[in-house]
Amino acid sequence: FPQANPQMAKATKTSTGRWHIQIEVAGVRDSGTFEKKSQADAWAQQRAVELRAAKAGKTGTVKTLRDALREYAERVTPAKRGWAKELVRLKAFEGPAHHALPLGKRLSDLTAGDIALWRDARLKVNARGSVLRDLTLLSSVLEIARREWGWVAANVCRDVTRPANPDHREVIIHGPQVRRMLRQLGWSRKPARSVSQAVANCFLLALQTGARAGELCAMRWVDVRPDQVAITGKTGNRNLPLTPASRRTIELMRGFDDDLVFGITSQVLDALFRRSRDRAGLSGFVFHDSRHTAATRLAQRLHVLDLCLMFGWENTGRALTYYNPKAGDIAKRIMAGVR
């Protein structure tokens, strides 16, 4: 094996024309293969510094915040269910929208003040919900770097005040808006033959059941039964009850995709829904508002426990977040009961 001193390690050219180099520092061996000899030599020097720092328990003195984000994207994110979206968000940290984030700063020098400045810059142009999600992800990266990698002694995000939770959306998609959306998407009572029609049926089923976009896009034919369908979402697995109307909506997708009911990704669903909404001359609502709309409608028919079971809520208090009937409607139901 090559010498312990990485400066004395020699890069060798392989049969494929690439350059391979091996080093051993502080009892740890590592190797890499590169397109150019200069890249191999540079890697050996940098890797030696990192290994010495790790041996001394001072990895944070050589690793930067950018290193932590990339390491997390490579080692942690791929194992998550929502890995694709998280990868996009991790890459966005290195984009212009996060210009205030000190990516090149060594982790040992990173402070809560640095994160607070970035938070404040983001709040000037972004909603609280977006900043909260980014802060949560950044904190997760630093927590893994602290707890599992030993790169830092503390997670500085813990000392940063989080923005207040965003106001809950209470948007109801009304009948005329639904009809205009369905027309724009080309919906019909015949089997779907286009992606736009798949989006239309997905939207319709969301209004009928309150299922989330991700749950609908992951719905499989093998899980569909006459009166229910097994779905997987952010709250785990559950059985979604089907009425004759919602079952008919599902059957309109028969033959579109062999495995998935709707045969589209949540990214495609969101993009086409927004584009069709704009082309229809509508605004003020997004696909997820179909869940609030469905909950408000179904809450008038179901017992609160049944509603929680259908929507995947563990706390009955969540029902009150989505259940927003008018006082006049409640009064009418009271009077009906009195009679």
CSV table of C-alpha atoms in Angstrom, one decimal:
chain,number,residue,atom,x,y,z
A,1,PHE,CA,0.0,0.0,0.0
A,2,PRO,CA,1.3,3.5,-0.7
A,3,GLN,CA,3.2,5.5,1.9
A,4,ALA,CA,1.5,7.1,4.8
A,5,ASN,CA,2.5,10.6,3.7
A,6,PRO,CA,0.0,11.6,1.0
A,7,GLN,CA,2.5,14.0,-0.5
A,8,MET,CA,4.6,10.9,-1.4
A,9,ALA,CA,1.6,8.9,-2.8
A,10,LYS,CA,1.8,8.5,-6.5
A,11,ALA,CA,-1.1,8.6,-8.9
A,12,THR,CA,-1.0,5.7,-11.4
A,13,LYS,CA,-2.7,5.6,-14.8
A,14,THR,CA,-5.2,2.8,-15.3
A,15,SER,CA,-5.9,0.8,-18.4
A,16,THR,CA,-8.9,3.1,-19.1
A,17,GLY,CA,-6.7,6.2,-19.1
A,18,ARG,CA,-7.9,7.5,-15.7
A,19,TRP,CA,-5.7,8.2,-12.7
A,20,HIS,CA,-6.0,6.2,-9.5
A,21,ILE,CA,-4.4,7.2,-6.2
A,22,GLN,CA,-4.4,5.6,-2.7
A,23,ILE,CA,-3.5,7.2,0.6
A,24,GLU,CA,-3.2,6.2,4.3
A,25,VAL,CA,-3.4,8.8,7.0
A,26,ALA,CA,-3.7,8.2,10.8
A,27,GLY,CA,-4.4,4.5,10.1
A,28,VAL,CA,-7.2,5.2,7.7
A,29,ARG,CA,-7.0,4.2,4.1
A,30,ASP,CA,-8.8,5.8,1.2
A,31,SER,CA,-8.6,5.9,-2.6
A,32,GLY,CA,-10.1,7.6,-5.6
A,33,THR,CA,-10.0,7.6,-9.4
A,34,PHE,CA,-10.0,10.7,-11.5
A,35,GLU,CA,-9.9,11.9,-15.1
A,36,LYS,CA,-6.7,14.0,-14.6
A,37,LYS,CA,-3.5,13.4,-12.6
A,38,SER,CA,-3.8,17.0,-11.1
A,39,GLN,CA,-7.3,16.1,-9.8
A,40,ALA,CA,-6.0,13.0,-8.1
A,41,ASP,CA,-3.1,14.8,-6.5
A,42,ALA,CA,-5.4,17.6,-5.3
A,43,TRP,CA,-7.8,15.1,-3.8
A,44,ALA,CA,-5.1,13.3,-2.0
A,45,GLN,CA,-3.9,16.5,-0.3
A,46,GLN,CA,-7.4,17.6,0.7
A,47,ARG,CA,-8.4,14.1,1.9
A,48,ALA,CA,-5.3,13.9,4.0
A,49,VAL,CA,-6.2,17.2,5.7
A,50,GLU,CA,-9.7,15.8,6.4
A,51,LEU,CA,-8.5,12.5,7.8
A,52,ARG,CA,-6.0,14.3,10.2
A,53,ALA,CA,-8.8,16.6,11.4
A,54,ALA,CA,-11.1,13.6,11.9
A,55,LYS,CA,-8.4,11.8,13.9
A,56,ALA,CA,-8.1,14.9,16.1
A,57,GLY,CA,-11.8,15.3,16.5
A,58,LYS,CA,-11.8,18.6,14.5
A,59,THR,CA,-13.6,17.7,11.3
A,60,GLY,CA,-15.5,21.0,11.5
A,61,THR,CA,-12.3,22.9,11.0
A,62,VAL,CA,-12.0,21.7,7.4
A,63,LYS,CA,-15.6,20.9,6.5
A,64,THR,CA,-17.9,23.7,5.3
A,65,LEU,CA,-21.6,24.1,5.4
A,66,ARG,CA,-21.7,23.4,1.7
A,67,ASP,CA,-19.9,20.1,2.4
A,68,ALA,CA,-22.5,19.2,5.0
A,69,LEU,CA,-25.4,19.9,2.6
A,70,ARG,CA,-23.9,17.8,-0.2
A,71,GLU,CA,-23.0,14.9,2.2
A,72,TYR,CA,-26.5,14.9,3.5
A,73,ALA,CA,-27.9,14.8,0.0
A,74,GLU,CA,-25.7,11.9,-0.9
A,75,ARG,CA,-25.9,9.8,2.3
A,76,VAL,CA,-29.2,10.6,4.0
A,77,THR,CA,-31.8,12.0,1.5
A,78,PRO,CA,-31.9,8.9,-0.8
A,79,ALA,CA,-33.3,6.8,1.9
A,80,LYS,CA,-36.3,9.0,2.5
A,81,ARG,CA,-39.8,8.6,0.9
A,82,GLY,CA,-39.8,12.2,-0.4
A,83,TRP,CA,-36.2,12.1,-1.6
A,84,ALA,CA,-36.8,13.8,-5.0
A,85,LYS,CA,-38.3,16.9,-3.5
A,86,GLU,CA,-35.7,17.1,-0.8
A,87,LEU,CA,-32.8,16.9,-3.3
A,88,VAL,CA,-34.3,19.8,-5.1
A,89,ARG,CA,-34.5,21.8,-1.9
A,90,LEU,CA,-30.9,20.9,-0.9
A,91,LYS,CA,-29.6,22.0,-4.2
A,92,ALA,CA,-31.6,25.3,-3.9
A,93,PHE,CA,-29.5,26.1,-0.8
A,94,GLU,CA,-26.6,26.8,-3.2
A,95,GLY,CA,-28.7,29.0,-5.5
A,96,PRO,CA,-29.2,32.8,-5.5
A,97,ALA,CA,-32.4,32.6,-3.4
A,98,HIS,CA,-30.2,31.7,-0.4
A,99,HIS,CA,-27.4,34.2,-1.1
A,100,ALA,CA,-27.2,35.1,2.6
A,101,LEU,CA,-26.3,31.5,3.6
A,102,PRO,CA,-22.6,31.3,4.4
A,103,LEU,CA,-22.0,28.1,2.4
A,104,GLY,CA,-18.2,28.4,2.3
A,105,LYS,CA,-17.9,29.0,6.1
A,106,ARG,CA,-16.2,26.2,8.1
A,107,LEU,CA,-18.7,24.4,10.4
A,108,SER,CA,-16.5,25.1,13.4
A,109,ASP,CA,-16.9,28.9,12.7
A,110,LEU,CA,-20.7,28.8,11.9
A,111,THR,CA,-22.8,30.6,14.4
A,112,ALA,CA,-26.5,31.0,15.2
A,113,GLY,CA,-26.1,34.6,14.1
A,114,ASP,CA,-25.1,33.5,10.6
A,115,ILE,CA,-28.3,31.4,10.4
A,116,ALA,CA,-30.4,34.3,11.8
A,117,LEU,CA,-29.2,36.7,9.2
A,118,TRP,CA,-30.1,34.1,6.5
A,119,ARG,CA,-33.5,33.6,8.1
A,120,ASP,CA,-34.2,37.4,8.1
A,121,ALA,CA,-33.1,37.8,4.5
A,122,ARG,CA,-35.4,35.0,3.4
A,123,LEU,CA,-38.4,36.4,5.4
A,124,LYS,CA,-38.1,39.6,3.4
A,125,VAL,CA,-39.1,37.8,0.2
A,126,ASN,CA,-40.6,34.5,1.2
A,127,ALA,CA,-43.6,33.3,3.2
A,128,ARG,CA,-43.1,32.1,6.8
A,129,GLY,CA,-44.0,28.5,5.8
A,130,SER,CA,-41.3,28.3,3.2
A,131,VAL,CA,-38.7,29.7,5.6
A,132,LEU,CA,-39.8,27.3,8.3
A,133,ARG,CA,-39.4,24.3,6.0
A,134,ASP,CA,-35.9,25.4,4.9
A,135,LEU,CA,-34.8,26.1,8.5
A,136,THR,CA,-36.1,22.6,9.6
A,137,LEU,CA,-34.2,20.9,6.7
A,138,LEU,CA,-31.0,22.9,7.5
A,139,SER,CA,-31.3,21.9,11.2
A,140,SER,CA,-31.7,18.3,10.2
A,141,VAL,CA,-28.5,18.5,8.2
A,142,LEU,CA,-26.5,20.0,11.1
A,143,GLU,CA,-28.0,17.6,13.6
A,144,ILE,CA,-26.9,14.6,11.5
A,145,ALA,CA,-23.5,16.2,11.1
A,146,ARG,CA,-23.3,16.5,14.9
A,147,ARG,CA,-24.8,13.2,16.1
A,148,GLU,CA,-23.7,10.7,13.4
A,149,TRP,CA,-20.7,12.2,11.6
A,150,GLY,CA,-19.0,14.1,14.5
A,151,TRP,CA,-18.4,17.1,12.3
A,152,VAL,CA,-19.7,19.7,14.8
A,153,ALA,CA,-20.1,19.8,18.6
A,154,ALA,CA,-23.4,21.7,18.4
A,155,ASN,CA,-26.3,22.3,16.1
A,156,VAL,CA,-26.4,26.1,15.9
A,157,CYS,CA,-29.9,26.0,14.4
A,158,ARG,CA,-31.3,25.1,17.8
A,159,ASP,CA,-30.4,28.5,19.0
A,160,VAL,CA,-32.2,30.3,16.2
A,161,THR,CA,-35.7,31.6,16.8
A,162,ARG,CA,-38.1,30.0,14.4
A,163,PRO,CA,-40.6,32.2,12.5
A,164,ALA,CA,-44.2,32.0,13.6
A,165,ASN,CA,-46.2,29.2,12.0
A,166,PRO,CA,-48.0,30.4,8.9
A,167,ASP,CA,-51.7,31.2,9.0
A,168,HIS,CA,-53.7,28.1,8.0
A,169,ARG,CA,-55.2,28.3,4.5
A,170,GLU,CA,-58.9,28.3,4.6
A,171,VAL,CA,-59.6,28.4,0.8
A,172,ILE,CA,-62.7,26.6,-0.5
A,173,ILE,CA,-62.8,25.8,-4.2
A,174,HIS,CA,-66.4,26.5,-5.3
A,175,GLY,CA,-68.5,24.7,-7.8
A,176,PRO,CA,-68.1,27.2,-10.7
A,177,GLN,CA,-64.3,27.1,-10.2
A,178,VAL,CA,-64.3,23.3,-10.2
A,179,ARG,CA,-66.4,23.1,-13.4
A,180,ARG,CA,-64.1,25.6,-15.2
A,181,MET,CA,-61.0,23.6,-14.2
A,182,LEU,CA,-62.5,20.3,-15.4
A,183,ARG,CA,-63.4,21.9,-18.8
A,184,GLN,CA,-59.9,23.4,-19.1
A,185,LEU,CA,-58.4,19.9,-18.4
A,186,GLY,CA,-60.6,18.2,-20.9
A,187,TRP,CA,-62.5,16.1,-18.4
A,188,SER,CA,-65.2,13.7,-19.7
A,189,ARG,CA,-67.2,10.7,-18.5
A,190,LYS,CA,-65.2,8.6,-20.9
A,191,PRO,CA,-61.9,6.8,-19.9
A,192,ALA,CA,-58.9,9.1,-19.6
A,193,ARG,CA,-56.6,9.1,-22.6
A,194,SER,CA,-54.4,12.1,-21.8
A,195,VAL,CA,-52.3,13.4,-19.0
A,196,SER,CA,-54.6,16.5,-18.6
A,197,GLN,CA,-57.6,14.2,-18.2
A,198,ALA,CA,-55.6,12.2,-15.6
A,199,VAL,CA,-55.1,15.5,-13.7
A,200,ALA,CA,-58.8,16.2,-14.0
A,201,ASN,CA,-59.8,12.9,-12.5
A,202,CYS,CA,-57.1,13.2,-9.8
A,203,PHE,CA,-58.6,16.7,-8.9
A,204,LEU,CA,-62.1,15.3,-8.8
A,205,LEU,CA,-61.1,12.3,-6.6
A,206,ALA,CA,-59.3,14.7,-4.2
A,207,LEU,CA,-62.6,16.8,-3.9
A,208,GLN,CA,-64.5,13.6,-3.3
A,209,THR,CA,-62.2,12.0,-0.7
A,210,GLY,CA,-59.8,14.7,0.6
A,211,ALA,CA,-56.7,12.6,-0.3
A,212,ARG,CA,-53.4,14.4,-0.7
A,213,ALA,CA,-51.7,14.8,-4.1
A,214,GLY,CA,-48.9,12.4,-3.1
A,215,GLU,CA,-51.3,9.8,-1.9
A,216,LEU,CA,-53.3,10.0,-5.1
A,217,CYS,CA,-50.3,9.8,-7.4
A,218,ALA,CA,-49.0,6.7,-5.5
A,219,MET,CA,-52.3,4.9,-5.6
A,220,ARG,CA,-52.0,1.5,-7.2
A,221,TRP,CA,-54.6,-0.7,-9.0
A,222,VAL,CA,-53.7,-3.7,-6.9
A,223,ASP,CA,-54.9,-1.8,-3.8
A,224,VAL,CA,-58.3,-0.8,-5.2
A,225,ARG,CA,-61.3,-2.5,-3.7
A,226,PRO,CA,-65.0,-1.9,-4.4
A,227,ASP,CA,-65.5,0.1,-1.3
A,228,GLN,CA,-62.0,1.3,-0.3
A,229,VAL,CA,-58.4,1.7,-1.5
A,230,ALA,CA,-55.2,1.3,0.5
A,231,ILE,CA,-53.1,4.4,0.3
A,232,THR,CA,-49.7,5.6,1.7
A,233,GLY,CA,-49.0,9.1,2.7
A,234,LYS,CA,-47.2,11.4,5.1
A,235,THR,CA,-49.2,10.0,8.0
A,236,GLY,CA,-48.6,6.4,7.1
A,237,ASN,CA,-50.9,3.7,5.6
A,238,ARG,CA,-54.7,3.9,5.8
A,239,ASN,CA,-57.7,2.7,3.9
A,240,LEU,CA,-59.6,5.4,2.1
A,241,PRO,CA,-63.4,4.7,1.9
A,242,LEU,CA,-64.9,4.9,-1.6
A,243,THR,CA,-68.4,6.0,-2.5
A,244,PRO,CA,-70.0,5.0,-5.8
A,245,ALA,CA,-69.1,8.4,-7.2
A,246,SER,CA,-65.4,8.2,-6.2
A,247,ARG,CA,-65.3,4.6,-7.5
A,248,ARG,CA,-66.6,5.8,-10.9
A,249,THR,CA,-63.9,8.5,-10.9
A,250,ILE,CA,-61.2,5.8,-10.4
A,251,GLU,CA,-62.7,3.6,-13.1
A,252,LEU,CA,-62.3,6.4,-15.6
A,253,MET,CA,-58.5,5.8,-15.3
A,254,ARG,CA,-58.8,2.1,-16.2
A,255,GLY,CA,-56.3,1.3,-18.9
A,256,PHE,CA,-54.2,4.5,-18.6
A,257,ASP,CA,-51.5,2.9,-16.6
A,258,ASP,CA,-50.9,-0.8,-15.6
A,259,ASP,CA,-49.6,-0.1,-12.1
A,260,LEU,CA,-50.6,3.3,-10.9
A,261,VAL,CA,-54.2,4.5,-11.0
A,262,PHE,CA,-53.3,8.0,-12.3
A,263,GLY,CA,-50.0,7.3,-13.9
A,264,ILE,CA,-48.5,10.7,-13.1
A,265,THR,CA,-46.1,12.1,-10.5
A,266,SER,CA,-47.0,14.8,-8.0
A,267,GLN,CA,-44.7,17.2,-9.7
A,268,VAL,CA,-46.5,16.8,-13.0
A,269,LEU,CA,-49.8,17.0,-11.2
A,270,ASP,CA,-48.9,20.3,-9.6
A,271,ALA,CA,-47.4,21.9,-12.7
A,272,LEU,CA,-50.3,21.0,-15.0
A,273,PHE,CA,-52.9,22.0,-12.4
A,274,ARG,CA,-51.3,25.5,-11.9
A,275,ARG,CA,-51.0,26.0,-15.7
A,276,SER,CA,-54.6,25.0,-16.4
A,277,ARG,CA,-55.8,27.1,-13.5
A,278,ASP,CA,-54.1,30.2,-15.0
A,279,ARG,CA,-55.3,29.4,-18.5
A,280,ALA,CA,-58.8,29.1,-17.2
A,281,GLY,CA,-58.5,32.6,-15.8
A,282,LEU,CA,-58.7,31.5,-12.2
A,283,SER,CA,-56.5,32.2,-9.2
A,284,GLY,CA,-56.4,32.1,-5.4
A,285,PHE,CA,-56.3,28.3,-4.9
A,286,VAL,CA,-53.9,25.4,-5.4
A,287,PHE,CA,-54.5,21.6,-5.6
A,288,HIS,CA,-54.1,21.1,-1.9
A,289,ASP,CA,-57.1,23.3,-1.3
A,290,SER,CA,-59.2,20.5,-2.6
A,291,ARG,CA,-58.4,18.7,0.8
A,292,HIS,CA,-59.8,21.6,2.8
A,293,THR,CA,-62.8,21.8,0.4
A,294,ALA,CA,-63.5,18.1,0.9
A,295,ALA,CA,-63.1,18.2,4.6
A,296,THR,CA,-65.5,21.1,5.0
A,297,ARG,CA,-68.1,19.3,2.9
A,298,LEU,CA,-67.7,15.9,4.5
A,299,ALA,CA,-67.6,17.3,8.1
A,300,GLN,CA,-71.3,18.1,7.7
A,301,ARG,CA,-72.0,14.4,7.0
A,302,LEU,CA,-69.6,12.4,9.1
A,303,HIS,CA,-68.9,11.9,12.8
A,304,VAL,CA,-65.8,13.7,13.8
A,305,LEU,CA,-64.0,10.4,14.5
A,306,ASP,CA,-64.9,9.0,11.1
A,307,LEU,CA,-63.7,12.2,9.5
A,308,CYS,CA,-60.3,11.9,11.3
A,309,LEU,CA,-60.0,8.3,10.3
A,310,MET,CA,-60.7,9.2,6.6
A,311,PHE,CA,-58.3,12.1,6.5
A,312,GLY,CA,-55.5,10.4,8.5
A,313,TRP,CA,-55.6,12.7,11.5
A,314,GLU,CA,-54.5,11.4,14.9
A,315,ASN,CA,-55.8,14.4,16.8
A,316,THR,CA,-59.5,15.3,16.6
A,317,GLY,CA,-58.4,18.9,16.9
A,318,ARG,CA,-57.3,18.8,13.3
A,319,ALA,CA,-60.9,18.4,12.2
A,320,LEU,CA,-61.6,21.9,13.5
A,321,THR,CA,-58.8,23.3,11.3
A,322,TYR,CA,-60.5,22.1,8.1
A,323,TYR,CA,-64.1,22.2,9.3
A,324,ASN,CA,-65.3,25.8,8.7
A,325,PRO,CA,-69.1,25.8,8.2
A,326,LYS,CA,-71.0,29.1,8.3
A,327,ALA,CA,-72.8,30.0,11.5
A,328,GLY,CA,-76.1,30.1,9.6
A,329,ASP,CA,-75.7,26.5,8.5
A,330,ILE,CA,-75.1,25.3,12.0
A,331,ALA,CA,-78.2,27.2,13.2
A,332,LYS,CA,-80.3,25.5,10.5
A,333,ARG,CA,-79.1,22.0,11.7
A,334,ILE,CA,-79.9,22.9,15.3
A,335,MET,CA,-83.4,24.0,14.3
A,336,ALA,CA,-83.8,20.8,12.3
A,337,GLY,CA,-82.9,18.8,15.4
A,338,VAL,CA,-85.3,20.8,17.5
A,339,ARG,CA,-88.2,19.9,15.3
